[in-house]
Tab-separated table of C-alpha atoms and ligand atoms in Angstrom:
chain	number	residue	atom	x	y	z
A	1	MET	CA	-78.723	-195.033	46.977
A	2	SER	CA	-81.345	-197.209	48.942
A	3	THR	CA	-83.436	-194.377	49.349
A	4	VAL	CA	-85.183	-194.114	45.713
A	5	LYS	CA	-88.256	-195.392	45.343
A	6	PHE	CA	-90.282	-196.367	42.276
A	7	TYR	CA	-93.726	-195.293	41.686
A	8	GLN	CA	-94.091	-198.100	39.714
A	9	ALA	CA	-92.369	-200.566	41.031
A	10	THR	CA	-93.409	-204.167	41.332
A	11	GLU	CA	-89.513	-204.791	43.038
A	12	GLN	CA	-86.872	-203.630	44.778
A	13	VAL	CA	-84.945	-202.007	42.198
A	14	PRO	CA	-80.834	-200.918	42.906
A	15	LEU	CA	-80.570	-197.252	41.356
A	16	GLU	CA	-77.124	-196.193	39.485
A	17	MET	CA	-75.860	-193.177	41.676
A	18	HIS	CA	-73.353	-192.335	38.991
A	19	LYS	CA	-73.139	-192.528	35.046
A	20	VAL	CA	-70.761	-194.757	33.097
A	21	ARG	CA	-68.647	-191.976	30.633
A	22	VAL	CA	-65.598	-194.794	29.346
A	23	VAL	CA	-66.961	-198.664	28.180
A	24	GLN	CA	-65.242	-201.821	26.637
A	25	LYS	CA	-66.568	-203.445	23.942
A	26	LEU	CA	-68.063	-207.345	24.748
A	27	PHE	CA	-68.326	-210.371	22.849
A	28	LEU	CA	-70.067	-213.209	22.801
A	29	PRO	CA	-69.414	-216.339	21.290
A	30	PRO	CA	-71.893	-218.611	20.041
A	31	VAL	CA	-72.403	-221.467	22.314
A	32	GLU	CA	-70.426	-224.392	20.143
A	33	GLU	CA	-67.406	-222.141	20.576
A	34	ARG	CA	-67.638	-221.527	24.061
A	35	VAL	CA	-67.590	-225.326	24.485
A	36	LYS	CA	-64.384	-225.218	22.312
A	37	HIS	CA	-63.023	-222.570	24.396
A	38	MET	CA	-63.549	-223.949	27.619
A	39	ASN	CA	-62.098	-227.098	26.721
A	40	GLU	CA	-58.716	-224.979	25.503
A	41	ALA	CA	-58.632	-223.278	29.066
A	42	GLY	CA	-58.557	-226.365	30.516
A	43	ASN	CA	-62.496	-226.326	32.344
A	44	ASN	CA	-60.338	-223.952	35.082
A	45	THR	CA	-62.024	-220.270	34.174
A	46	PHE	CA	-58.914	-218.426	35.324
A	47	LEU	CA	-57.701	-220.000	31.894
A	48	LEU	CA	-60.129	-218.400	29.807
A	49	GLN	CA	-59.162	-215.519	27.449
A	50	ASN	CA	-61.708	-212.684	28.085
A	51	LYS	CA	-61.598	-211.606	24.541
A	52	ASP	CA	-64.524	-215.263	24.824
A	53	VAL	CA	-65.597	-214.575	27.826
A	54	TYR	CA	-69.506	-211.574	28.113
A	55	MET	CA	-69.653	-211.370	31.341
A	56	ASP	CA	-66.136	-211.581	33.562
A	57	MET	CA	-67.232	-212.446	36.715
A	58	LEU	CA	-64.356	-213.921	38.105
A	59	THR	CA	-63.603	-211.786	40.638
A	60	ASP	CA	-63.555	-207.722	42.080
A	61	SER	CA	-60.218	-207.775	42.111
A	62	GLY	CA	-58.538	-204.988	40.554
A	63	VAL	CA	-61.470	-204.688	37.753
A	64	ASN	CA	-64.219	-202.127	39.651
A	65	ALA	CA	-64.755	-199.095	37.605
A	66	MET	CA	-62.999	-196.113	39.443
A	67	SER	CA	-64.280	-193.143	39.664
A	68	ASP	CA	-63.692	-189.693	37.307
A	69	ASN	CA	-61.422	-187.965	41.131
A	70	GLN	CA	-59.757	-190.956	40.902
A	71	VAL	CA	-59.105	-190.947	37.276
A	72	ALA	CA	-58.147	-187.579	37.264
A	73	ALA	CA	-55.471	-188.207	40.684
A	74	MET	CA	-53.599	-190.335	38.791
A	75	MET	CA	-51.919	-187.586	36.255
A	76	GLN	CA	-50.968	-185.557	39.152
A	77	ALA	CA	-48.773	-188.857	40.512
A	78	ASP	CA	-44.885	-187.853	42.443
A	79	ASP	CA	-42.898	-190.333	41.216
A	80	SER	CA	-39.860	-189.612	42.871
A	81	TYR	CA	-38.097	-192.811	44.087
A	82	ALA	CA	-37.872	-190.881	47.719
A	83	GLY	CA	-39.705	-187.970	49.741
A	84	SER	CA	-42.718	-188.229	47.415
A	85	GLU	CA	-45.611	-185.998	46.956
A	86	THR	CA	-47.685	-189.052	46.664
A	87	CYS	CA	-47.102	-190.872	49.128
A	88	ASN	CA	-47.516	-188.760	51.413
A	89	ARG	CA	-50.743	-187.962	49.938
A	90	LEU	CA	-51.810	-191.066	50.567
A	91	VAL	CA	-50.314	-191.844	53.958
A	92	LYS	CA	-52.563	-188.567	55.320
A	93	VAL	CA	-55.789	-189.830	53.612
A	94	ILE	CA	-54.602	-193.338	55.445
A	95	ARG	CA	-54.613	-191.940	58.453
A	96	GLU	CA	-57.009	-189.241	58.620
A	97	VAL	CA	-59.621	-193.470	57.596
A	98	PHE	CA	-58.007	-196.078	59.682
A	99	GLY	CA	-56.321	-193.365	62.258
A	100	THR	CA	-53.072	-194.943	62.338
A	101	GLU	CA	-49.930	-193.499	61.747
A	102	TYR	CA	-47.929	-195.894	60.116
A	103	PHE	CA	-47.754	-197.557	56.613
A	104	LEU	CA	-46.293	-199.958	54.562
A	105	PRO	CA	-46.955	-200.050	50.950
A	106	ALA	CA	-47.278	-203.271	48.955
A	107	HIS	CA	-48.466	-204.196	45.688
A	108	GLN	CA	-51.025	-206.562	46.352
A	109	GLY	CA	-52.874	-208.359	49.826
A	110	ARG	CA	-51.009	-211.699	49.027
A	111	ALA	CA	-47.781	-209.815	49.318
A	112	CYS	CA	-49.121	-207.947	52.757
A	113	GLU	CA	-49.569	-211.567	54.393
A	114	ASN	CA	-46.597	-212.894	53.090
A	115	ILE	CA	-44.923	-209.591	54.973
A	116	LEU	CA	-46.761	-210.959	58.181
A	117	ALA	CA	-45.742	-214.375	58.014
A	118	GLU	CA	-42.101	-214.222	57.589
A	119	ALA	CA	-42.398	-211.512	60.954
A	120	PHE	CA	-44.714	-213.293	62.785
A	121	VAL	CA	-44.948	-217.353	62.371
A	122	LYS	CA	-42.759	-219.586	63.198
A	123	PRO	CA	-43.175	-223.360	62.290
A	124	GLY	CA	-45.474	-225.209	64.816
A	125	ASP	CA	-47.393	-221.449	65.403
A	126	VAL	CA	-51.429	-221.528	65.301
A	127	VAL	CA	-53.391	-218.581	63.930
A	128	PRO	CA	-56.773	-218.890	64.567
A	129	MET	CA	-59.486	-216.742	61.552
A	130	ASN	CA	-62.764	-216.636	61.015
A	131	PHE	CA	-62.085	-218.373	57.638
A	132	HIS	CA	-58.977	-218.649	55.716
A	133	PHE	CA	-58.574	-217.072	52.280
A	134	THR	CA	-56.529	-219.322	49.803
A	135	THR	CA	-53.429	-217.016	49.690
A	136	THR	CA	-53.432	-216.613	53.743
A	137	LYS	CA	-52.951	-220.138	53.795
A	138	ALA	CA	-50.969	-220.607	52.085
A	139	HIS	CA	-48.167	-218.506	53.135
A	140	ILE	CA	-48.724	-219.416	56.902
A	141	THR	CA	-48.642	-223.617	56.128
A	142	ARG	CA	-45.373	-222.567	54.075
A	143	LEU	CA	-43.957	-221.476	56.906
A	144	GLY	CA	-44.656	-223.939	59.141
A	145	GLY	CA	-47.959	-223.007	60.924
A	146	SER	CA	-51.148	-223.963	60.663
A	147	VAL	CA	-54.864	-222.491	60.270
A	148	VAL	CA	-57.833	-222.901	62.729
A	149	GLU	CA	-61.013	-221.564	61.459
A	150	LEU	CA	-62.891	-220.659	64.373
A	151	VAL	CA	-66.554	-218.917	62.574
A	152	ARG	CA	-69.888	-220.555	64.239
A	153	PRO	CA	-71.502	-223.203	62.682
A	154	VAL	CA	-74.310	-220.749	61.124
A	155	GLY	CA	-71.482	-220.081	58.709
A	156	LEU	CA	-71.230	-222.853	56.757
A	157	GLU	CA	-75.122	-223.321	55.991
A	158	PRO	CA	-75.954	-222.129	52.681
A	159	LYS	CA	-79.348	-221.064	53.822
A	160	ASN	CA	-79.797	-219.653	56.978
A	161	ASN	CA	-80.493	-215.926	56.808
A	162	GLU	CA	-78.352	-215.008	59.831
A	163	PRO	CA	-77.178	-211.307	59.165
A	164	PHE	CA	-73.921	-211.381	60.513
A	165	LYS	CA	-72.850	-215.260	59.150
A	166	GLY	CA	-69.134	-214.542	59.085
A	167	ASN	CA	-68.240	-213.763	63.069
A	168	PHE	CA	-66.365	-215.511	65.418
A	169	ASP	CA	-67.227	-217.970	67.916
A	170	ILE	CA	-65.845	-216.489	70.922
A	171	ASP	CA	-65.899	-219.481	72.733
A	172	ALA	CA	-63.879	-221.251	70.436
A	173	LEU	CA	-61.558	-218.907	70.271
A	174	LYS	CA	-60.707	-218.761	74.251
A	175	GLN	CA	-60.785	-222.512	74.018
A	176	VAL	CA	-58.106	-222.509	71.103
A	177	ILE	CA	-55.983	-219.890	73.091
A	178	ARG	CA	-56.164	-222.362	75.585
A	179	GLU	CA	-55.721	-225.380	74.749
A	180	THR	CA	-52.810	-223.471	72.028
A	181	GLY	CA	-51.193	-221.294	74.309
A	182	ALA	CA	-50.774	-217.943	73.878
A	183	GLU	CA	-46.942	-218.565	73.156
A	184	HIS	CA	-47.893	-220.123	70.126
A	185	ILE	CA	-50.132	-217.804	68.623
A	186	PRO	CA	-48.732	-215.187	66.809
A	187	PHE	CA	-51.727	-213.880	66.013
A	188	VAL	CA	-55.541	-213.816	65.187
A	189	ARG	CA	-56.536	-212.860	61.800
A	190	ILE	CA	-60.293	-211.008	61.223
A	191	GLU	CA	-60.758	-211.828	57.633
A	192	ALA	CA	-64.704	-208.864	57.301
A	193	GLY	CA	-65.904	-210.195	55.541
A	194	THR	CA	-65.383	-213.495	54.513
A	195	ASN	CA	-63.994	-214.847	50.843
A	196	LEU	CA	-64.540	-218.286	50.720
A	197	ILE	CA	-68.235	-218.376	52.901
A	198	GLY	CA	-69.882	-216.123	50.297
A	199	GLY	CA	-68.867	-212.672	51.152
A	200	GLN	CA	-70.807	-213.257	54.427
A	201	PRO	CA	-69.797	-210.427	57.274
A	202	LEU	CA	-68.999	-210.013	60.834
A	203	SER	CA	-71.103	-207.484	63.670
A	204	LEU	CA	-68.181	-204.623	64.698
A	205	GLU	CA	-69.869	-206.380	68.057
A	206	ASN	CA	-67.995	-209.979	67.013
A	207	MET	CA	-64.939	-208.210	65.777
A	208	LEU	CA	-64.526	-206.318	68.507
A	209	GLU	CA	-65.223	-208.950	70.729
A	210	VAL	CA	-62.309	-211.075	69.806
A	211	ALA	CA	-60.601	-208.036	69.878
A	212	ALA	CA	-60.734	-207.877	73.612
A	213	VAL	CA	-60.015	-211.921	73.765
A	214	CYS	CA	-56.958	-211.304	72.119
A	215	LYS	CA	-55.833	-208.560	74.371
A	216	GLN	CA	-56.766	-210.053	78.104
A	217	ASN	CA	-54.312	-212.988	76.855
A	218	GLY	CA	-51.573	-210.875	75.165
A	219	ILE	CA	-52.322	-211.939	71.032
A	220	MET	CA	-52.538	-209.239	68.215
A	221	THR	CA	-55.433	-208.991	66.301
A	222	VAL	CA	-54.845	-208.302	63.024
A	223	LEU	CA	-57.667	-207.315	60.555
A	224	ASP	CA	-57.602	-208.389	56.705
A	225	ALA	CA	-59.951	-205.348	55.410
A	226	SER	CA	-59.499	-206.414	52.297
A	227	LEU	CA	-62.997	-207.356	51.958
A	228	LEU	CA	-63.950	-204.003	54.427
A	229	GLN	CA	-65.648	-201.571	52.312
A	230	ASP	CA	-68.698	-204.597	52.084
A	231	ASN	CA	-68.851	-205.380	55.530
A	232	LEU	CA	-68.745	-201.627	56.179
A	233	TYR	CA	-71.964	-201.523	54.315
A	234	PHE	CA	-73.565	-204.470	55.699
A	235	ILE	CA	-72.659	-203.458	59.570
A	236	LYS	CA	-74.229	-199.627	58.629
A	237	THR	CA	-77.523	-201.447	57.318
A	238	ARG	CA	-77.576	-204.269	59.364
A	239	GLU	CA	-76.233	-203.831	62.950
A	240	GLU	CA	-78.854	-202.069	64.748
A	241	ALA	CA	-76.219	-200.527	67.394
A	242	CYS	CA	-74.835	-198.956	64.692
A	243	LYS	CA	-77.316	-198.020	62.158
A	244	HIS	CA	-76.552	-194.101	63.809
A	245	MET	CA	-73.080	-194.438	63.047
A	246	THR	CA	-71.535	-192.946	59.963
A	247	ILE	CA	-69.094	-195.045	57.666
A	248	ARG	CA	-66.381	-193.158	58.728
A	249	GLU	CA	-67.397	-193.731	62.694
A	250	ILE	CA	-67.760	-197.328	62.217
A	251	THR	CA	-64.610	-197.635	60.623
A	252	ARG	CA	-62.495	-196.020	63.491
A	253	THR	CA	-64.008	-197.616	66.213
A	254	LEU	CA	-63.090	-201.261	64.730
A	255	CYS	CA	-59.829	-200.220	63.593
A	256	ASP	CA	-58.911	-198.346	66.767
A	257	GLN	CA	-59.360	-201.862	68.502
A	258	MET	CA	-57.050	-203.720	65.277
A	259	ASP	CA	-52.951	-203.997	66.721
A	260	LEU	CA	-52.372	-204.158	62.912
A	261	ILE	CA	-54.318	-203.826	59.448
A	262	TYR	CA	-53.863	-204.580	55.888
A	263	PHE	CA	-55.737	-204.396	52.551
A	264	SER	CA	-55.443	-205.390	48.763
A	265	SER	CA	-56.256	-202.157	47.263
A	266	ARG	CA	-57.268	-204.311	44.586
A	267	LYS	CA	-60.694	-204.752	46.197
A	268	LEU	CA	-60.574	-201.967	48.967
A	269	GLY	CA	-60.771	-198.621	47.132
A	270	PHE	CA	-61.365	-199.868	43.224
A	271	ALA	CA	-57.577	-199.790	43.162
A	272	ARG	CA	-54.419	-201.806	42.499
A	273	GLY	CA	-52.181	-202.385	44.911
A	274	GLY	CA	-52.399	-202.816	49.057
A	275	GLY	CA	-50.665	-202.268	52.229
A	276	ILE	CA	-50.106	-202.756	56.442
A	277	VAL	CA	-51.110	-200.144	58.335
A	278	SER	CA	-50.573	-199.688	62.568
A	279	ASN	CA	-50.440	-197.455	65.525
A	280	ASN	CA	-47.556	-199.255	66.778
A	281	GLU	CA	-44.332	-198.541	66.035
A	282	LYS	CA	-42.753	-202.043	67.197
A	283	LEU	CA	-45.174	-204.015	65.435
A	284	ILE	CA	-43.957	-201.877	62.150
A	285	LEU	CA	-40.211	-202.289	62.475
A	286	LYS	CA	-39.982	-205.808	62.991
A	287	MET	CA	-41.935	-205.863	59.298
A	288	LYS	CA	-40.521	-202.941	57.944
A	289	GLU	CA	-36.758	-204.145	56.306
A	290	PHE	CA	-38.974	-207.075	54.231
A	291	ILE	CA	-40.571	-203.903	52.237
A	292	PRO	CA	-37.261	-202.816	50.268
A	293	LEU	CA	-36.874	-206.559	49.886
A	294	TYR	CA	-39.559	-208.141	48.041
A	295	GLU	CA	-41.689	-205.317	46.978
A	296	GLY	CA	-39.605	-201.685	46.889
A	297	PHE	CA	-38.995	-198.832	48.421
A	298	LEU	CA	-41.194	-197.479	51.697
A	299	THR	CA	-42.752	-195.248	49.426
A	300	TYR	CA	-44.217	-197.315	46.862
A	301	GLY	CA	-44.074	-201.103	47.997
A	302	GLY	CA	-43.879	-202.160	44.552
A	303	MET	CA	-46.748	-200.542	43.286
A	304	GLU	CA	-47.376	-198.012	41.052
A	305	VAL	CA	-47.664	-194.187	41.580
A	306	ARG	CA	-50.775	-193.496	40.217
A	307	SER	CA	-52.534	-196.412	41.378
A	308	MET	CA	-51.505	-194.852	44.677
A	309	GLU	CA	-53.114	-191.442	44.317
A	310	ALA	CA	-56.537	-193.513	42.733
A	311	ILE	CA	-56.214	-195.801	46.204
A	312	ALA	CA	-55.750	-191.958	48.439
A	313	VAL	CA	-59.071	-191.285	46.712
A	314	GLY	CA	-61.082	-194.425	46.778
A	315	LEU	CA	-60.049	-194.511	49.982
A	316	LEU	CA	-61.950	-191.527	50.870
A	317	GLU	CA	-64.507	-192.631	48.596
A	318	THR	CA	-65.482	-195.837	50.682
A	319	MET	CA	-66.450	-193.658	53.331
A	320	ASP	CA	-69.465	-192.188	51.389
A	321	GLU	CA	-72.348	-195.194	52.141
A	322	GLU	CA	-74.185	-194.518	48.513
A	323	ILE	CA	-70.599	-195.468	46.620
A	324	ILE	CA	-70.393	-198.327	48.673
A	325	GLY	CA	-73.984	-199.639	48.529
A	326	GLN	CA	-73.654	-200.319	44.568
A	327	GLY	CA	-71.964	-203.612	45.599
A	328	PRO	CA	-74.304	-205.208	47.835
A	329	GLN	CA	-77.435	-203.710	46.485
A	330	PHE	CA	-76.891	-205.507	42.940
A	331	ILE	CA	-75.662	-208.810	44.695
A	332	GLU	CA	-78.495	-208.804	46.566
A	333	TYR	CA	-80.538	-208.040	43.103
A	334	LEU	CA	-79.090	-211.302	41.675
A	335	VAL	CA	-79.032	-213.292	44.681
A	336	LYS	CA	-82.585	-212.595	45.091
A	337	GLU	CA	-83.599	-213.301	41.360
A	338	LEU	CA	-82.379	-216.591	41.284
A	339	ASP	CA	-82.943	-217.573	44.491
A	340	ALA	CA	-86.885	-217.373	44.225
A	341	TYR	CA	-86.137	-219.522	41.100
A	342	GLY	CA	-85.512	-221.716	43.563
A	343	VAL	CA	-81.590	-221.980	42.665
A	344	PRO	CA	-79.878	-222.402	45.942
A	345	MET	CA	-77.678	-219.819	46.700
A	346	ILE	CA	-75.478	-218.624	49.695
A	347	MET	CA	-78.118	-216.871	51.939
A	348	PRO	CA	-78.278	-214.168	52.454
A	349	ALA	CA	-76.253	-212.174	49.740
A	350	GLY	CA	-73.137	-211.161	50.228
A	351	GLY	CA	-70.389	-208.767	49.711
A	352	LEU	CA	-68.007	-209.698	46.571
A	353	GLY	CA	-70.637	-211.552	44.256
A	354	ALA	CA	-73.516	-214.250	44.548
A	355	HIS	CA	-72.709	-217.164	45.710
A	356	ILE	CA	-74.188	-221.003	43.695
A	357	ASN	CA	-74.218	-223.862	46.371
A	358	ALA	CA	-72.877	-226.238	43.767
A	359	THR	CA	-73.560	-229.082	45.945
A	360	GLU	CA	-77.037	-228.491	45.706
A	361	PHE	CA	-77.202	-227.167	42.493
A	362	LEU	CA	-76.017	-230.479	40.877
A	363	GLN	CA	-77.260	-233.373	44.115
A	364	GLY	CA	-76.044	-236.513	43.462
A	365	MET	CA	-72.680	-235.406	41.598
A	366	PRO	CA	-69.799	-236.729	43.712
A	367	HIS	CA	-67.342	-234.408	45.509
A	368	GLY	CA	-64.605	-236.215	43.777
A	369	GLU	CA	-66.138	-234.757	40.713
A	370	TYR	CA	-65.845	-231.263	41.946
A	371	PRO	CA	-69.138	-230.090	41.513
A	372	ALA	CA	-68.455	-226.790	41.608
A	373	GLY	CA	-65.540	-226.878	39.569
A	374	ALA	CA	-68.171	-228.519	36.713
A	375	LEU	CA	-71.034	-226.248	37.373
A	376	ALA	CA	-68.458	-223.234	36.443
A	377	ALA	CA	-67.543	-224.937	33.301
A	378	ALA	CA	-71.702	-225.125	32.607
A	379	LEU	CA	-72.049	-221.977	33.545
A	380	TYR	CA	-69.591	-220.415	30.483
A	381	ILE	CA	-70.821	-222.673	28.305
A	382	ALA	CA	-74.307	-221.389	29.233
A	383	GLY	CA	-74.134	-218.230	28.589
A	384	GLY	CA	-70.248	-216.811	27.745
A	385	ILE	CA	-70.028	-216.004	32.182
A	386	ARG	CA	-67.066	-216.850	33.162
A	387	GLY	CA	-67.567	-217.469	37.169
A	388	MET	CA	-65.252	-218.730	39.618
A	389	GLU	CA	-64.705	-222.042	41.592
A	390	ARG	CA	-64.951	-221.963	45.515
A	391	GLY	CA	-64.691	-225.349	46.402
A	392	THR	CA	-62.763	-228.073	46.371
A	393	LEU	CA	-60.424	-226.809	43.819
A	394	SER	CA	-59.705	-224.223	45.799
A	395	GLU	CA	-58.149	-226.397	48.201
A	396	GLN	CA	-54.818	-227.730	48.890
A	397	ARG	CA	-54.392	-231.346	49.307
A	398	ASP	CA	-53.705	-232.734	52.732
A	399	PRO	CA	-49.761	-233.581	53.291
A	400	ASP	CA	-50.739	-237.682	52.243
A	401	GLY	CA	-51.732	-236.730	48.580
A	402	THR	CA	-55.430	-237.328	50.176
A	403	GLU	CA	-58.143	-234.804	48.677
A	404	HIS	CA	-59.306	-231.994	51.391
A	405	TYR	CA	-62.493	-231.549	50.321
A	406	ALA	CA	-64.480	-227.918	50.941
A	407	GLU	CA	-66.551	-227.555	53.229
A	408	LEU	CA	-69.102	-225.138	50.805
A	409	GLU	CA	-68.866	-226.340	47.302
A	410	LEU	CA	-69.376	-222.782	45.690
A	411	VAL	CA	-69.348	-220.792	42.294
A	412	ARG	CA	-68.949	-217.380	42.921
A	413	LEU	CA	-69.944	-215.218	40.228
A	414	ALA	CA	-68.139	-211.929	41.652
A	415	CYS	CA	-69.753	-208.560	41.118
A	416	PRO	CA	-67.187	-205.775	40.538
A	417	ARG	CA	-68.225	-202.373	41.410
A	418	ARG	CA	-70.181	-199.878	39.004
A	419	VAL	CA	-68.913	-202.700	36.279
A	420	PHE	CA	-72.093	-203.854	34.651
A	421	THR	CA	-75.799	-202.827	34.271
A	422	LEU	CA	-78.772	-204.058	35.527
A	423	SER	CA	-79.812	-205.345	32.146
A	424	GLN	CA	-76.593	-207.667	32.292
A	425	MET	CA	-77.455	-208.813	35.740
A	426	LYS	CA	-80.801	-209.804	34.344
A	427	TYR	CA	-78.935	-211.393	31.085
A	428	CYS	CA	-76.756	-213.594	33.957
A	429	ALA	CA	-79.715	-214.847	36.170
A	430	ASP	CA	-81.667	-215.633	32.734
A	431	ARG	CA	-78.631	-218.145	31.929
A	432	VAL	CA	-78.413	-219.483	35.903
A	433	LYS	CA	-81.892	-220.314	35.926
A	434	TRP	CA	-81.757	-222.225	32.095
A	435	LEU	CA	-78.755	-224.089	33.834
A	436	TYR	CA	-80.233	-225.183	36.921
A	437	ASP	CA	-83.728	-226.622	34.724
A	438	ASN	CA	-80.491	-228.112	32.916
A	439	ARG	CA	-79.032	-229.233	35.923
A	440	GLN	CA	-79.419	-232.918	34.528
A	441	LEU	CA	-77.363	-232.453	31.729
A	442	ILE	CA	-74.295	-231.166	33.753
A	443	GLY	CA	-71.688	-234.196	34.724
A	444	GLY	CA	-68.857	-234.007	36.607
A	445	LEU	CA	-64.306	-232.863	36.034
A	446	LYS	CA	-61.104	-234.920	35.947
A	447	TRP	CA	-57.679	-233.964	36.159
A	448	VAL	CA	-55.565	-233.462	32.935
A	449	GLU	CA	-53.050	-231.354	35.098
A	450	GLU	CA	-52.774	-230.878	38.966
A	451	PRO	CA	-50.489	-228.003	40.331
A	452	ALA	CA	-48.865	-228.803	43.353
A	453	VAL	CA	-49.654	-225.546	45.080
A	454	LEU	CA	-52.539	-222.956	44.197
A	455	ARG	CA	-54.061	-225.504	41.754
A	456	PHE	CA	-56.870	-223.443	40.713
A	457	PHE	CA	-55.205	-220.586	38.944
A	458	PHE	CA	-53.635	-223.071	36.219
A	459	GLY	CA	-54.700	-227.000	36.893
A	460	ARG	CA	-56.358	-228.619	33.760
A	461	LEU	CA	-59.130	-230.674	33.868
A	462	ALA	CA	-61.191	-232.915	31.185
A	463	PRO	CA	-65.436	-233.089	31.866
A	464	ILE	CA	-66.046	-236.566	32.350
A	465	GLY	CA	-68.218	-237.622	29.172
A	466	ASP	CA	-69.383	-235.908	26.489
A	467	TRP	CA	-71.852	-233.622	28.424
A	468	GLN	CA	-70.602	-230.372	27.585
A	469	GLU	CA	-71.543	-231.395	23.951
A	470	ARG	CA	-75.343	-232.050	24.961
A	471	LEU	CA	-75.985	-228.761	27.430
A	472	ALA	CA	-75.079	-226.983	23.906
A	473	ALA	CA	-77.213	-228.551	21.638
A	474	LYS	CA	-79.653	-228.283	24.224
A	475	PHE	CA	-78.904	-224.368	24.152
A	476	ARG	CA	-79.361	-224.911	20.830
A	477	GLN	CA	-82.710	-226.658	20.332
A	478	ASP	CA	-83.952	-223.629	22.957
A	479	PHE	CA	-82.342	-220.924	22.131
A	480	GLY	CA	-82.170	-221.311	18.224
A	481	ASP	CA	-80.280	-218.945	16.666
A	482	SER	CA	-79.101	-216.583	20.033
A	483	LEU	CA	-75.854	-216.084	21.254
B	1	F0G	N1	-57.154	-211.479	51.504
B	1	F0G	C1	-58.619	-211.274	50.818
B	1	F0G	C2	-60.499	-211.850	52.228
B	1	F0G	C3	-58.823	-211.779	49.875
B	1	F0G	O1	-60.309	-211.620	49.327
B	1	F0G	C4	-57.677	-211.035	48.964
B	1	F0G	C5	-58.204	-211.391	47.559
B	1	F0G	C6	-56.405	-211.549	49.198
B	1	F0G	C7	-56.318	-211.383	50.872
B	1	F0G	C8	-55.450	-211.789	48.308
B	1	F0G	O2	-55.154	-210.526	47.521
B	1	F0G	O3	-55.331	-210.537	45.423
B	1	F0G	O4	-54.119	-208.553	46.536
B	1	F0G	O5	-53.255	-210.347	46.701
B	1	F0G	N2	-58.649	-211.713	46.287
B	1	F0G	C9	-59.296	-211.984	45.202
B	1	F0G	C10	-60.242	-212.961	45.266
B	1	F0G	C11	-57.946	-212.743	44.623
B	1	F0G	O6	-60.864	-212.889	43.822
B	1	F0G	O7	-61.089	-212.969	45.608
B	1	F0G	P1	-54.622	-209.424	46.348
């Protein structure tokens, strides 16, 4: 993908190595209606109706475009309960890609996390990880465990251009093991790349170092491979020592050192579903009984068989650098456009999507007025673009009820793979730039309904004051009768 040069390019333009053959019509409601829809949705982009959204950049989970070969494979699904050929085909691909003998199917990533936590986490346990993900932390704390984040400080510096900002602080890991005691650490979790800190990747070297430290201390290493496809691309393109390796070689070198690997196939493999894989039969046996209990029989684990066929093809396609390059390259295009304009972005461009630093975008807004939530609401009003708050609203309150402020207040503009065209990315950049120039109009949010668990999914908020009407009026003034 990156090898195609333009004769007249003034900028690096990502060129798609695919063509679009199935499309979905989109609608863009007028700005006044967008204000209305945002409020009906409690200023929570999770609660917007998709018919009212022009660019759905909420997530890249389960919404990536599938290939012709994936769709074709879905037609041959064998949905027999036991001994299913579909399951056999998927296991064969998993052995080939990850090099792992055993596979436990689960309906999605958080289902794997539930099973991992049930099998291994006890009250008082500590699970070190480079950074938490919302559902991961919820499952560990639900069982009385806690999470320690060991990303290096540089990982939380929005403008630092280091290539592998998701890396572990290895010395900090050793210290946590010394202080906690290996017996209270059921596993160390590697999230490659990191969801909540801007899709920043880890180097192969760092992940292997983590595994080596774990081995020395008799601790299990668990890889969350949900975001692995972008991370593989970054290892290949950014890590000097890996430039000569194929994506397959990088994958196997990494996976050979992991005790357990789990993934959400809503991301990895451009499909829907998930699973846990390993070469360690003993570990698998500790989790196996939970699959029929929570998920479904061992041949499908709650997944639809057609999805399993799509995962099998999608995992093989993930080994193709040209295929997995599309996401990072489109994200980089958007991030560079916005950064050049002065919009505070998480740098360098990572995986998953473009991430706006809301703290800096809305300088002066009190933390307690939820700048990232406010910016996500404003962006929907400005352009019918649905991003996701990844800041304080996505955190849980402390047990005593005090607000737990996030280290980074981000608005994530996820880039589902092969879904948007470059003109749509340009439109997105244009509306963010307009909003940046009008940022003094954006006000804060306050809670109306706050659920106790994973509040960002269902919580409802209201704008403080009439800033949304004033933002819409300024839009009319600047854009005339444009949608
Ligand atoms: N781990 C990581 C790193 C993830 O990004 C996700 C999901 C999960 C686990 C859970 O997987 O959704 O299949 O249950 N991330 C989605 C997102 C929800 O929008 O970023 P799941």
